[in-house]
Tab-separated table of C-alpha atoms in Angstrom:
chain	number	residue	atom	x	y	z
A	1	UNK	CA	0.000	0.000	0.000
A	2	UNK	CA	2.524	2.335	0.958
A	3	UNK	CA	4.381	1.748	-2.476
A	4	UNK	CA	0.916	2.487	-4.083
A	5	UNK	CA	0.713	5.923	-2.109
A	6	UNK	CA	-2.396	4.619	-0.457
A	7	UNK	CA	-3.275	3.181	3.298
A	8	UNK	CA	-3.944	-0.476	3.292
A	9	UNK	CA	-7.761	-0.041	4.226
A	10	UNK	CA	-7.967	2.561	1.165
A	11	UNK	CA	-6.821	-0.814	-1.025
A	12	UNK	CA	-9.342	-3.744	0.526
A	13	UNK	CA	-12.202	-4.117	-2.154
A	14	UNK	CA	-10.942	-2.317	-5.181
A	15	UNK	CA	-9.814	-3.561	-7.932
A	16	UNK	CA	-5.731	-3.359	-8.767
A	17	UNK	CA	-5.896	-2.716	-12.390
A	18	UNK	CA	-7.891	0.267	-12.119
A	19	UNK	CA	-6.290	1.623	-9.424
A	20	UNK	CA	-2.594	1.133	-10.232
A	21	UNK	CA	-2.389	-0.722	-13.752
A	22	UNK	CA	-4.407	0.855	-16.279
A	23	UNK	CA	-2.174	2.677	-18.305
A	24	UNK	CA	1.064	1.561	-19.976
A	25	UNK	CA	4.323	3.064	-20.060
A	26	UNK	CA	3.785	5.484	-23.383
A	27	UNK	CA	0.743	6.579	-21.926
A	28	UNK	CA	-1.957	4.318	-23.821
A	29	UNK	CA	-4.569	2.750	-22.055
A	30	UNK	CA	-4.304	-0.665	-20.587
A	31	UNK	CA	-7.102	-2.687	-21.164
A	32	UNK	CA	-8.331	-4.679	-18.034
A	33	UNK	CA	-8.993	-8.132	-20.812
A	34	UNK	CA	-4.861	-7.715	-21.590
A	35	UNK	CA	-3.957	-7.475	-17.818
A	36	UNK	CA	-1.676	-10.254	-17.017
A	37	UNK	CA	-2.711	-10.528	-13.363
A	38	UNK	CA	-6.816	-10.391	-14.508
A	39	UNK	CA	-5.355	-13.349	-16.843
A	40	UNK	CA	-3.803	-15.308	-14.172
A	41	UNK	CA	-7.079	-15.021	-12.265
A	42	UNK	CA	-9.406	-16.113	-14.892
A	43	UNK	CA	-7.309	-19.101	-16.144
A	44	UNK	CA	-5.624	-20.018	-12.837
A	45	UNK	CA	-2.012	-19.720	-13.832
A	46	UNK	CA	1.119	-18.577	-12.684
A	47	UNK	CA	2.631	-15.677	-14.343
A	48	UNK	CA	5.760	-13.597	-13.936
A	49	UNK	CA	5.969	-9.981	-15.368
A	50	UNK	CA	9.507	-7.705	-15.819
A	51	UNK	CA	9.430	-4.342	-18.133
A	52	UNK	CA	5.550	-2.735	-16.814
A	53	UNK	CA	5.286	0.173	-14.062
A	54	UNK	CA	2.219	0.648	-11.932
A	55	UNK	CA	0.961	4.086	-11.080
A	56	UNK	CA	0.976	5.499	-7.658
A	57	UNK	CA	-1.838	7.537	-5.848
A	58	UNK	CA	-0.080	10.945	-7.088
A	59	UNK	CA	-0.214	9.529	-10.446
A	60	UNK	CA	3.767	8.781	-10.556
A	61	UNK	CA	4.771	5.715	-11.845
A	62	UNK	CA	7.444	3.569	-10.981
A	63	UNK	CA	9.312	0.243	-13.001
A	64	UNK	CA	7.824	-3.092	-11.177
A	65	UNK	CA	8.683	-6.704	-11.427
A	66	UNK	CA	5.543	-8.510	-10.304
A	67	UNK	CA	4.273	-12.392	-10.084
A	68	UNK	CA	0.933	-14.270	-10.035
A	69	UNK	CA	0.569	-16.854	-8.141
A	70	UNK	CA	-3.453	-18.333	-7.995
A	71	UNK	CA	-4.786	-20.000	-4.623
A	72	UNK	CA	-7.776	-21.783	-5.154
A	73	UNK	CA	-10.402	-21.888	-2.852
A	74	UNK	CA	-11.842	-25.122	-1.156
A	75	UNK	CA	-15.156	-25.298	-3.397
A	76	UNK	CA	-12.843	-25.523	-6.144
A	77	UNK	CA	-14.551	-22.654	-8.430
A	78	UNK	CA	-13.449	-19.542	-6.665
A	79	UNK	CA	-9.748	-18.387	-6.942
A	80	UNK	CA	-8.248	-16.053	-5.027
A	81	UNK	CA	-4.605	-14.274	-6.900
A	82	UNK	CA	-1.298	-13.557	-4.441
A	83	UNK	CA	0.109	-10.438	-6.701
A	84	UNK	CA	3.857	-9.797	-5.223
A	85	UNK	CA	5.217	-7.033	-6.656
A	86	UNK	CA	8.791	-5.128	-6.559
A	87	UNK	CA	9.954	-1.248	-7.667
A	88	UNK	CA	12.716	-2.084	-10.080
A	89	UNK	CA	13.166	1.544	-10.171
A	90	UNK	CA	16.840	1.168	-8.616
A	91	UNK	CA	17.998	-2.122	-10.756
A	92	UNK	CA	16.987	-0.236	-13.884
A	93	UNK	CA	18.898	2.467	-13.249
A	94	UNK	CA	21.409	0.335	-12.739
A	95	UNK	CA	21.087	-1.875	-15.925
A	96	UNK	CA	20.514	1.499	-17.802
A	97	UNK	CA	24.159	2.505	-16.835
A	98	UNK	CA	25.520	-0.970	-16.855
A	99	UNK	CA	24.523	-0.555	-20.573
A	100	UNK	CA	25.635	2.474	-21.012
A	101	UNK	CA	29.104	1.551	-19.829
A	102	UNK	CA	29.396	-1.426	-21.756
A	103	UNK	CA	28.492	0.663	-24.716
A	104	UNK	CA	30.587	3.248	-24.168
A	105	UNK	CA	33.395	0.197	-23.576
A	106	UNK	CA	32.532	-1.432	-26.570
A	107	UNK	CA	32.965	1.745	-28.503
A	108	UNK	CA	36.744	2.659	-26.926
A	109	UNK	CA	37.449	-1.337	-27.189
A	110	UNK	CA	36.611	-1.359	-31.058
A	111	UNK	CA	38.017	1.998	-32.227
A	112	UNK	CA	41.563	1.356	-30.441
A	113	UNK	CA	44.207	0.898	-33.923
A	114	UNK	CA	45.390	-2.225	-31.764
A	115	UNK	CA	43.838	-5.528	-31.291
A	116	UNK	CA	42.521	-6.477	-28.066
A	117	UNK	CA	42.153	-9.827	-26.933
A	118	UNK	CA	40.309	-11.172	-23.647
A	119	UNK	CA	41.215	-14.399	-22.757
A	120	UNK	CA	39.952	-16.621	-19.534
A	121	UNK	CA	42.298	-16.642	-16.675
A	122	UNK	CA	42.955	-20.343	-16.292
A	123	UNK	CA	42.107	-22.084	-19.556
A	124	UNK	CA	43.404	-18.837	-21.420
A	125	UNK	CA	40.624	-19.409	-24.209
A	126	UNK	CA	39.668	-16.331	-25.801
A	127	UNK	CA	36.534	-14.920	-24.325
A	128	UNK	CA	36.230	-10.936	-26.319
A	129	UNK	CA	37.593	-9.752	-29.208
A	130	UNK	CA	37.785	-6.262	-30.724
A	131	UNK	CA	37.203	-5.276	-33.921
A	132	UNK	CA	40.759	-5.054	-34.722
A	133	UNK	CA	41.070	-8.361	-34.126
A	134	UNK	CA	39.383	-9.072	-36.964
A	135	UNK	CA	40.377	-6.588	-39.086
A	136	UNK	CA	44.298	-7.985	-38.497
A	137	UNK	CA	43.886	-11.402	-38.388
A	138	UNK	CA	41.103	-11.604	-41.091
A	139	UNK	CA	38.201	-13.510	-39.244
A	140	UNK	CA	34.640	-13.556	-38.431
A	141	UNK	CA	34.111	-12.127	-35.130
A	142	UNK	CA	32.177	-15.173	-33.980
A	143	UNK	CA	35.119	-17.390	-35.615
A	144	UNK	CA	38.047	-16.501	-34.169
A	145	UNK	CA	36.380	-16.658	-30.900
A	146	UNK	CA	36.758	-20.649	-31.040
A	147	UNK	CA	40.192	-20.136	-32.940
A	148	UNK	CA	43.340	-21.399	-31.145
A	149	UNK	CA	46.781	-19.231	-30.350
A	150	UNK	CA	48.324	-22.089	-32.420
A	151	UNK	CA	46.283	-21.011	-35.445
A	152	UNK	CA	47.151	-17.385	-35.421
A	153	UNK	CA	50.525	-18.270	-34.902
A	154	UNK	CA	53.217	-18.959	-37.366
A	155	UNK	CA	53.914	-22.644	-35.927
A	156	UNK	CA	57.675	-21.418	-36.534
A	157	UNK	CA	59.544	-22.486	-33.244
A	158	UNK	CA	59.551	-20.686	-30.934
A	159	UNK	CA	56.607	-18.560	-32.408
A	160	UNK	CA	53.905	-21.889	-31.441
A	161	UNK	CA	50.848	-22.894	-28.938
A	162	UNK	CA	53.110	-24.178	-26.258
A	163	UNK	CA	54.876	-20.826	-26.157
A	164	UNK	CA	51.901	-18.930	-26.187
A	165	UNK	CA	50.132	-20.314	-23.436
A	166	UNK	CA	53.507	-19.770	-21.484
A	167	UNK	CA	53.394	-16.509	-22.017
A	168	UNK	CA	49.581	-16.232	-21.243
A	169	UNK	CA	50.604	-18.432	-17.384
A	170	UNK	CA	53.207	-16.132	-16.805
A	171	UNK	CA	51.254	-13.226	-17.361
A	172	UNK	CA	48.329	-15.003	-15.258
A	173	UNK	CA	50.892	-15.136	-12.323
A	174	UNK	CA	50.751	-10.998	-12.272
A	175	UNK	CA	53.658	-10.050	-14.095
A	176	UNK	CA	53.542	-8.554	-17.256
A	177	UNK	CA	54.492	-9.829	-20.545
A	178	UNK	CA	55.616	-8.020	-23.697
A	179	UNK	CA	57.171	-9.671	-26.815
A	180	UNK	CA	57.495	-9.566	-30.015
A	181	UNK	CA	55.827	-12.725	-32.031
A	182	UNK	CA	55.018	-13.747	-35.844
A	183	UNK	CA	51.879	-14.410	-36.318
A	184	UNK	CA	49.298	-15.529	-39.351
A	185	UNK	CA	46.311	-14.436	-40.949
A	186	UNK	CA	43.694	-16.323	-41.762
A	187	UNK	CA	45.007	-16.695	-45.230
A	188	UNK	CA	48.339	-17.976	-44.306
A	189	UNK	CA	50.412	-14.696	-44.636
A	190	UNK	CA	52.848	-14.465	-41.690
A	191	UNK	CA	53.653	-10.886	-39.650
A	192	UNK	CA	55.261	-9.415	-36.917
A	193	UNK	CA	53.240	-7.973	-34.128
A	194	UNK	CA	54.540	-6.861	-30.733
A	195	UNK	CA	52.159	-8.482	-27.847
A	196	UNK	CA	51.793	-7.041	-24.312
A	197	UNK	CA	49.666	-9.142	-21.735
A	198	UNK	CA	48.548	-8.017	-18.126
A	199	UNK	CA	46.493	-9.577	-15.556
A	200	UNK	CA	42.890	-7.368	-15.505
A	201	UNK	CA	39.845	-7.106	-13.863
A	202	UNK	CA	36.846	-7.129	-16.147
A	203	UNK	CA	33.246	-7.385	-15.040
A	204	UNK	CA	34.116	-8.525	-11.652
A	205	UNK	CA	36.473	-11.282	-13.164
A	206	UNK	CA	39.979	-11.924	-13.261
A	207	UNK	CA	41.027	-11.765	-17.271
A	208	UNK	CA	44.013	-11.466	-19.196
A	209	UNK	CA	44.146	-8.699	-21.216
A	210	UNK	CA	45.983	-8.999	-24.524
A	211	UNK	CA	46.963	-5.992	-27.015
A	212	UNK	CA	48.591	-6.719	-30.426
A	213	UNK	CA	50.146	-4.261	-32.823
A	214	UNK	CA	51.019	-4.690	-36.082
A	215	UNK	CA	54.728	-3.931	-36.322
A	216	UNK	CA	55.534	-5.537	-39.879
A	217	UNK	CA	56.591	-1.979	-41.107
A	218	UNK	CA	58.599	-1.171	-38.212
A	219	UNK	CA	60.474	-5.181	-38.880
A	220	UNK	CA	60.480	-4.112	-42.282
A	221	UNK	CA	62.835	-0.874	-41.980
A	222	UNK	CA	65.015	-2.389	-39.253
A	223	UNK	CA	65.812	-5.125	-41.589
A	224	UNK	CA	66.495	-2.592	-44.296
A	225	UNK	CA	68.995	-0.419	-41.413
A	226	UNK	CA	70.513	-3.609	-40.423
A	227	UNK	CA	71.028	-4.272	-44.395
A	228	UNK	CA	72.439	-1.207	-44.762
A	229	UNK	CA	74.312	-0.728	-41.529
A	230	UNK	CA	76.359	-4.144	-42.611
A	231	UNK	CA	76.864	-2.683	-45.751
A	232	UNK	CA	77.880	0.524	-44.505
A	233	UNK	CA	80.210	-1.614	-42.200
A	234	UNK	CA	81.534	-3.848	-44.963
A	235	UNK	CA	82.391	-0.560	-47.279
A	236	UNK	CA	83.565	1.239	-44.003
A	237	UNK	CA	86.003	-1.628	-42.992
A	238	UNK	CA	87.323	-2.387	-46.749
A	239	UNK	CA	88.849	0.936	-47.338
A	240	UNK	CA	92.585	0.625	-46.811
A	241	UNK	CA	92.712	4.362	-45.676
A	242	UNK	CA	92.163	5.586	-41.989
A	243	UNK	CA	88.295	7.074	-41.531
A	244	UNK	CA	87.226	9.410	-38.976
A	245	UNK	CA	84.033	10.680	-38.967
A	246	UNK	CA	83.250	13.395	-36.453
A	247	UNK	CA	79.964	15.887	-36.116
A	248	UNK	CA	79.980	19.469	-36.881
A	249	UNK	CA	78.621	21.873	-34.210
A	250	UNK	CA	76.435	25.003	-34.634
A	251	UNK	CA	79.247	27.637	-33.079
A	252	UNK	CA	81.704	26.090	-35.824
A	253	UNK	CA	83.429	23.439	-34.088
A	254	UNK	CA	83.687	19.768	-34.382
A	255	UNK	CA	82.972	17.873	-31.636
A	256	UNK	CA	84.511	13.760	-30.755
A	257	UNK	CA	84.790	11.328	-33.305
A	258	UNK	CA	81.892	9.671	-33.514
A	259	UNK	CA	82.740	6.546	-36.084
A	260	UNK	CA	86.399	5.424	-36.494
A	261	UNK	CA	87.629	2.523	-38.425
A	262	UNK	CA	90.245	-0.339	-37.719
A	263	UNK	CA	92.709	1.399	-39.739
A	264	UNK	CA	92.718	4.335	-37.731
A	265	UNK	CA	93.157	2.912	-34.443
A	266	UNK	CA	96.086	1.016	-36.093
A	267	UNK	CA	97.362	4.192	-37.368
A	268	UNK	CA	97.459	6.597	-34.215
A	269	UNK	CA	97.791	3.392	-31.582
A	270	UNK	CA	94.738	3.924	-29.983
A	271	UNK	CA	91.843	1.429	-29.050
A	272	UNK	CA	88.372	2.248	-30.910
A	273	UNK	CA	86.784	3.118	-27.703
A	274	UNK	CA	89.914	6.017	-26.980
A	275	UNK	CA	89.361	7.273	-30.575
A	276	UNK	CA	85.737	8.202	-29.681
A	277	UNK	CA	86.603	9.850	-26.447
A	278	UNK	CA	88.367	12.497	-28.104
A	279	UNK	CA	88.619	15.102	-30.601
A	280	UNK	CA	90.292	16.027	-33.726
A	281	UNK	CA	92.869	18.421	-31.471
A	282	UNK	CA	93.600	15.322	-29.026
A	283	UNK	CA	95.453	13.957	-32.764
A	284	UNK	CA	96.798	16.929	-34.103
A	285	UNK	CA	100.480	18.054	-34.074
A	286	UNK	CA	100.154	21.642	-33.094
A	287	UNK	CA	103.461	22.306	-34.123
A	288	UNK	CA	104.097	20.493	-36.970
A	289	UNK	CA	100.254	20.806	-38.505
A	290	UNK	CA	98.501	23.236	-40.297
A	291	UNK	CA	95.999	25.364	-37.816
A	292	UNK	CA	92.566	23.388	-38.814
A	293	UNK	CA	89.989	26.328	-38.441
A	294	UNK	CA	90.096	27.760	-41.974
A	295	UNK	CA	89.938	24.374	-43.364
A	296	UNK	CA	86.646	23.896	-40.887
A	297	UNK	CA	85.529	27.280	-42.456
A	298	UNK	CA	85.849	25.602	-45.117
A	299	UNK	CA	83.859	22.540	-44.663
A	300	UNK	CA	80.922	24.436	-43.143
A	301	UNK	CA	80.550	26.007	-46.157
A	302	UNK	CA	79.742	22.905	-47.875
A	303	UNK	CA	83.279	22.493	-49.039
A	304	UNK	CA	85.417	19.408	-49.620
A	305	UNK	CA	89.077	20.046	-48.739
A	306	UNK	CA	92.028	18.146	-49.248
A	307	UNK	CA	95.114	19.247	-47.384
A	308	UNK	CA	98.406	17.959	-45.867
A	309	UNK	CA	98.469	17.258	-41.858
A	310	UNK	CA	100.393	15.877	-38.918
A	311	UNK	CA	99.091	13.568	-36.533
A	312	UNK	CA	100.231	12.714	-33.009
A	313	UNK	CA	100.502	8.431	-32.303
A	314	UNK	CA	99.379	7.162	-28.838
A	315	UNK	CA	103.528	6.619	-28.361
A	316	UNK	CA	104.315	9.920	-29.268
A	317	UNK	CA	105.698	9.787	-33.023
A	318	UNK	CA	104.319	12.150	-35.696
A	319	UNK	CA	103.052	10.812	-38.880
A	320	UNK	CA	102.576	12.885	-41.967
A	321	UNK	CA	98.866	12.499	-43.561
A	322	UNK	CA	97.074	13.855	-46.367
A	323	UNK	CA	93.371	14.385	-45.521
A	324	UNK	CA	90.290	14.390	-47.887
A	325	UNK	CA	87.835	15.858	-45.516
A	326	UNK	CA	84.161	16.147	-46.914
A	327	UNK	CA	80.874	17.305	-45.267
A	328	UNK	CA	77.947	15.667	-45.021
A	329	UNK	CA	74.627	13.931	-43.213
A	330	UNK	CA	74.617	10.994	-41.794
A	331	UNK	CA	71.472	10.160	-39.535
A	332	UNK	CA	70.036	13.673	-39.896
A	333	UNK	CA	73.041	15.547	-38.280
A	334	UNK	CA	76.117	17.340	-40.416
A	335	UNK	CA	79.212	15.505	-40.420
A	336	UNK	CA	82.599	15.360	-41.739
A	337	UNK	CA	84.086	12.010	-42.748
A	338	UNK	CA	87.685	12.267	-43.367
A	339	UNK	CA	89.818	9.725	-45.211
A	340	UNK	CA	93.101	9.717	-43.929
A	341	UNK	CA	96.310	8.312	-45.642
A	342	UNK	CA	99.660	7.589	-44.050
A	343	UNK	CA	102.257	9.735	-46.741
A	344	UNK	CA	105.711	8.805	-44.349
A	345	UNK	CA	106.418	6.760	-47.246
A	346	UNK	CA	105.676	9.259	-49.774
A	347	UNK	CA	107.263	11.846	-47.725
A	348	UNK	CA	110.611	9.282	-47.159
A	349	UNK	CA	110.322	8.880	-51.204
A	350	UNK	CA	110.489	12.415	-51.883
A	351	UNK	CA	112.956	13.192	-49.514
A	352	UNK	CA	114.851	10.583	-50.876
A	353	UNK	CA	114.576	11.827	-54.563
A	354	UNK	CA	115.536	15.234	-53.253
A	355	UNK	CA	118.443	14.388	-51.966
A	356	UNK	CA	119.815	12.373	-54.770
A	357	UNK	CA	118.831	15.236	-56.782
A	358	UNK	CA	121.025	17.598	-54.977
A	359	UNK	CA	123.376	15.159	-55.481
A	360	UNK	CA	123.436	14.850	-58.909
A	361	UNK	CA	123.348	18.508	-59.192
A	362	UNK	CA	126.438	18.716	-56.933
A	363	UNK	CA	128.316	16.127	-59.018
A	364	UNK	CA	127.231	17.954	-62.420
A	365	UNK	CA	128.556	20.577	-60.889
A	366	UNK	CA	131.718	19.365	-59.755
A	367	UNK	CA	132.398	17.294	-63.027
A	368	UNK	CA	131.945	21.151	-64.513
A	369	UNK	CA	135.133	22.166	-62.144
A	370	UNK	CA	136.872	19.513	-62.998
A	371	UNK	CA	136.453	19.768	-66.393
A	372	UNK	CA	137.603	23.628	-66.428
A	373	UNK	CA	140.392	23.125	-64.437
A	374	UNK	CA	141.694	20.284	-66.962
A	375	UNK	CA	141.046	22.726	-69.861
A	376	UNK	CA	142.836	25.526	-68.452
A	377	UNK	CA	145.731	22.745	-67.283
A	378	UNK	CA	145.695	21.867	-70.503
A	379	UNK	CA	146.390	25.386	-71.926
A	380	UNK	CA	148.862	26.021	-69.672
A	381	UNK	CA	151.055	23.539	-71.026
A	382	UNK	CA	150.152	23.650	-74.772
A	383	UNK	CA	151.410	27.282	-73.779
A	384	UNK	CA	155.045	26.539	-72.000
A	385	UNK	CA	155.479	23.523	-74.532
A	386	UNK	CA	154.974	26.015	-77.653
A	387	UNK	CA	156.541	29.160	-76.054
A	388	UNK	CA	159.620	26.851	-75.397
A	389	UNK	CA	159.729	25.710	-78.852
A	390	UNK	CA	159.231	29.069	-80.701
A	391	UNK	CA	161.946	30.384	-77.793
A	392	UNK	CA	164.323	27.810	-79.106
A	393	UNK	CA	163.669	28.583	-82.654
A	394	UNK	CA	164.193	32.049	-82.626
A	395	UNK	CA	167.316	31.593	-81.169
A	396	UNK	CA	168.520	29.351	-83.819
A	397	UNK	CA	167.382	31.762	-86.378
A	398	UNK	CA	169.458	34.405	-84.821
A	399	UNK	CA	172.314	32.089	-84.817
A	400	UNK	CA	171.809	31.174	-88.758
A	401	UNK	CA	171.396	34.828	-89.028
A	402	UNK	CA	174.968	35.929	-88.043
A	403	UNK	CA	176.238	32.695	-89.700
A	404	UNK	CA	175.113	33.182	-93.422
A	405	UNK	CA	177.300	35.383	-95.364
A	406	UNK	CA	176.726	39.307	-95.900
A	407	UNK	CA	175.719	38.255	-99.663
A	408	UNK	CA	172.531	36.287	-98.005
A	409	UNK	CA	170.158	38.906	-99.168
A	410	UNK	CA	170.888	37.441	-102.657
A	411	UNK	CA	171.214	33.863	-101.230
């Protein structure tokens, strides 16, 4: 009664429909020959009612759940109708937001770019899927319900059921698992995805919540930058001169090497790790070099420069080079990668040449001496040997002279 808005005494002798059940929900009538409680009555039967409302006194309604239950009488052909009745008003509200949740869940759950798996605790069948799911893997959403990890797995060791489910119990135990993992499409076409599984609670239960994203792209390029880092590598350790790549730096310095080659550390004595703790003045011979800043100038301005240098070794000696610095990117930041060459050698060669050279120069030079001196030796005593001569003949002329007779005109 007190539900109805009335006092119990108000209720005794009137009839229920009209008083609390004659109009439905949207407001239409209700008519007394549709009433399932006058039906229960007439035909003796149990019924059990959700989804109607009953209107109070004030003419408010409320949401009821109600049941017939008939009594006969002891004549047999009167029946007398126990109506219990409840105000669902509270458990609708309930429902209505219980709904609401779950749609608003089902909506965040299916437009996530990831798929979303929601697998039972102890058997670690899957219970929910997303969208996604599908969408990845390329099955019915009522299919891949039943599916098996072994079938949207590659089957590749270690990429099979038994692995899965390992990952799925150690997850179950409360620690959280991420991994990378092949996996296959319903057609048979094999990716990467990278999985990450935690221990939720959903609805009151204890799941395990699995997200999978599609990382074949990612795979894809760091195959292709471990292709070309080997490459790089392979070219980078195959040329026979010294390398040394260091980065440029926006006030116009260079900072420490950041890539060296074998030949290098060979070259200046130093162990790679050393190298790329220092700098390009830690190598330098600040005596013996050229000063490096206008050739940096240089490179800034998107020069290449070759020039002549000394370098320092880790033991102290000095080594000649000739450097072929150029500027560049590598990885998105300016560079300059210097080849390096060892020219001792050359430097020994030329040397070498000079001197014999000079040499030869002094020897032409000498042999010139030596043959003026012999040519003026030699006139020297062409002259005393013919002065002597002509002296001697003069002398017997004069003799011959005052010999010959005073007629020697005529003779």
């Amino acid at each position: 009664a007190n539900m109805l808005g009335y006092r119990a005494d108000e209720l005794l002798g009137r009839p229920l429909h009209a008083i609390s059940h004659h109009t439905r929900a949207d407001g239409s009538a209700y008519p007394a020959r549709e009433c399932p409680i006058l039906g229960a009555m007439k035909h003796g039967s149990h019924s059990h009612i959700n989804g109607e409302i009953f209107w109070r006194r004030d003419s408010s309604s409320f949401p009821v759940e109600y049941s017939c239950v008939p009594v006969p009488e002891s004549d047999d052909h009167n029946i007398r109708l126990v109506v219990t009745f409840n105000d669902v008003t509270v458990r609708q509200q309930s429902e209505q937001a219980l709904r609401h949740s779950e749609a608003r869940f089902r909506t965040i759950f299916d437009s996530v770019g990831d798929a979303i798996f929601v697998h039972d605790l102890n058997s670690g069948a899957i219970i929910d899927i997303n969208r996604r799911a599908c969408e990845m893997y390329g099955y019915p959403h009522e299919e891949m319900l039943n599916v098996e990890m072994a079938t949207l797995s590659s089957g590749i060791p270690p990429y099979t059921q038994a692995n899965a489910l390992r990952w799925l119990a150690q997850a179950a135990s409360g620690n959280a698992q991420s991994f990378e993992w092949q996996a296959r499409t319903r057609k048979g076409r094999l990716f990467w995805v990278e999985v990450n599984i935690r221990r939720a609670t959903i609805a009151d239960r204890d799941r395990l919540l699995v997200s999978v994203r599609d990382i074949s792209e990612r795979k894809q390029a760091e195959t292709m930058l471990q292709e070309s880092e080997e490459r790089f590598r392979t070219l980078f350790g195959s040329i026979q001169d010294a390398i040394f790549v260091l980065p440029t730096l926006p006030d116009g310095t260079t900072g420490k090497f950041i890539e060296v080659n074998e030949i290098a550390c060979r070259m200046l004595g130093y162990t790679c790790a050393e190298l790329l703790d220092m700098t390009i003045a830690d190598v330098d011979d600040p005596v013996a070099g050229i000063d490096p800043a206008p050739v940096i100038q240089r490179l800034m301005a998107g020069e290449s420069v070759i020039f002549e240098q000394v370098l320092k070794t880790k033991d102290g000696r000095r080594i000649a080079v000739e450097v072929n610095a150029n500027p560049l990117m590598l990885a998105e930041r300016p560079v300059v990668m210097s080849l390096v060459r060892d020219i001792s050698e050359r430097r020994r060669l030329e040397r070498e040449a000079h001197e014999a050279h000079q040499r030869q120069r002094d020897l032409s030079a000498h042999l010139q001496t030596v043959r003026e001196e012999e040519k003026a030796s030699i006139a020297r005593e062409i002259h005393d040997d013919l002065g002597g001569t002509l002296t001697a003949l003069k002398m017997d002329l004069y003799w011959l002279a005052r010999k010959l007779p005073a007629d020697r005109e005529a003779m």
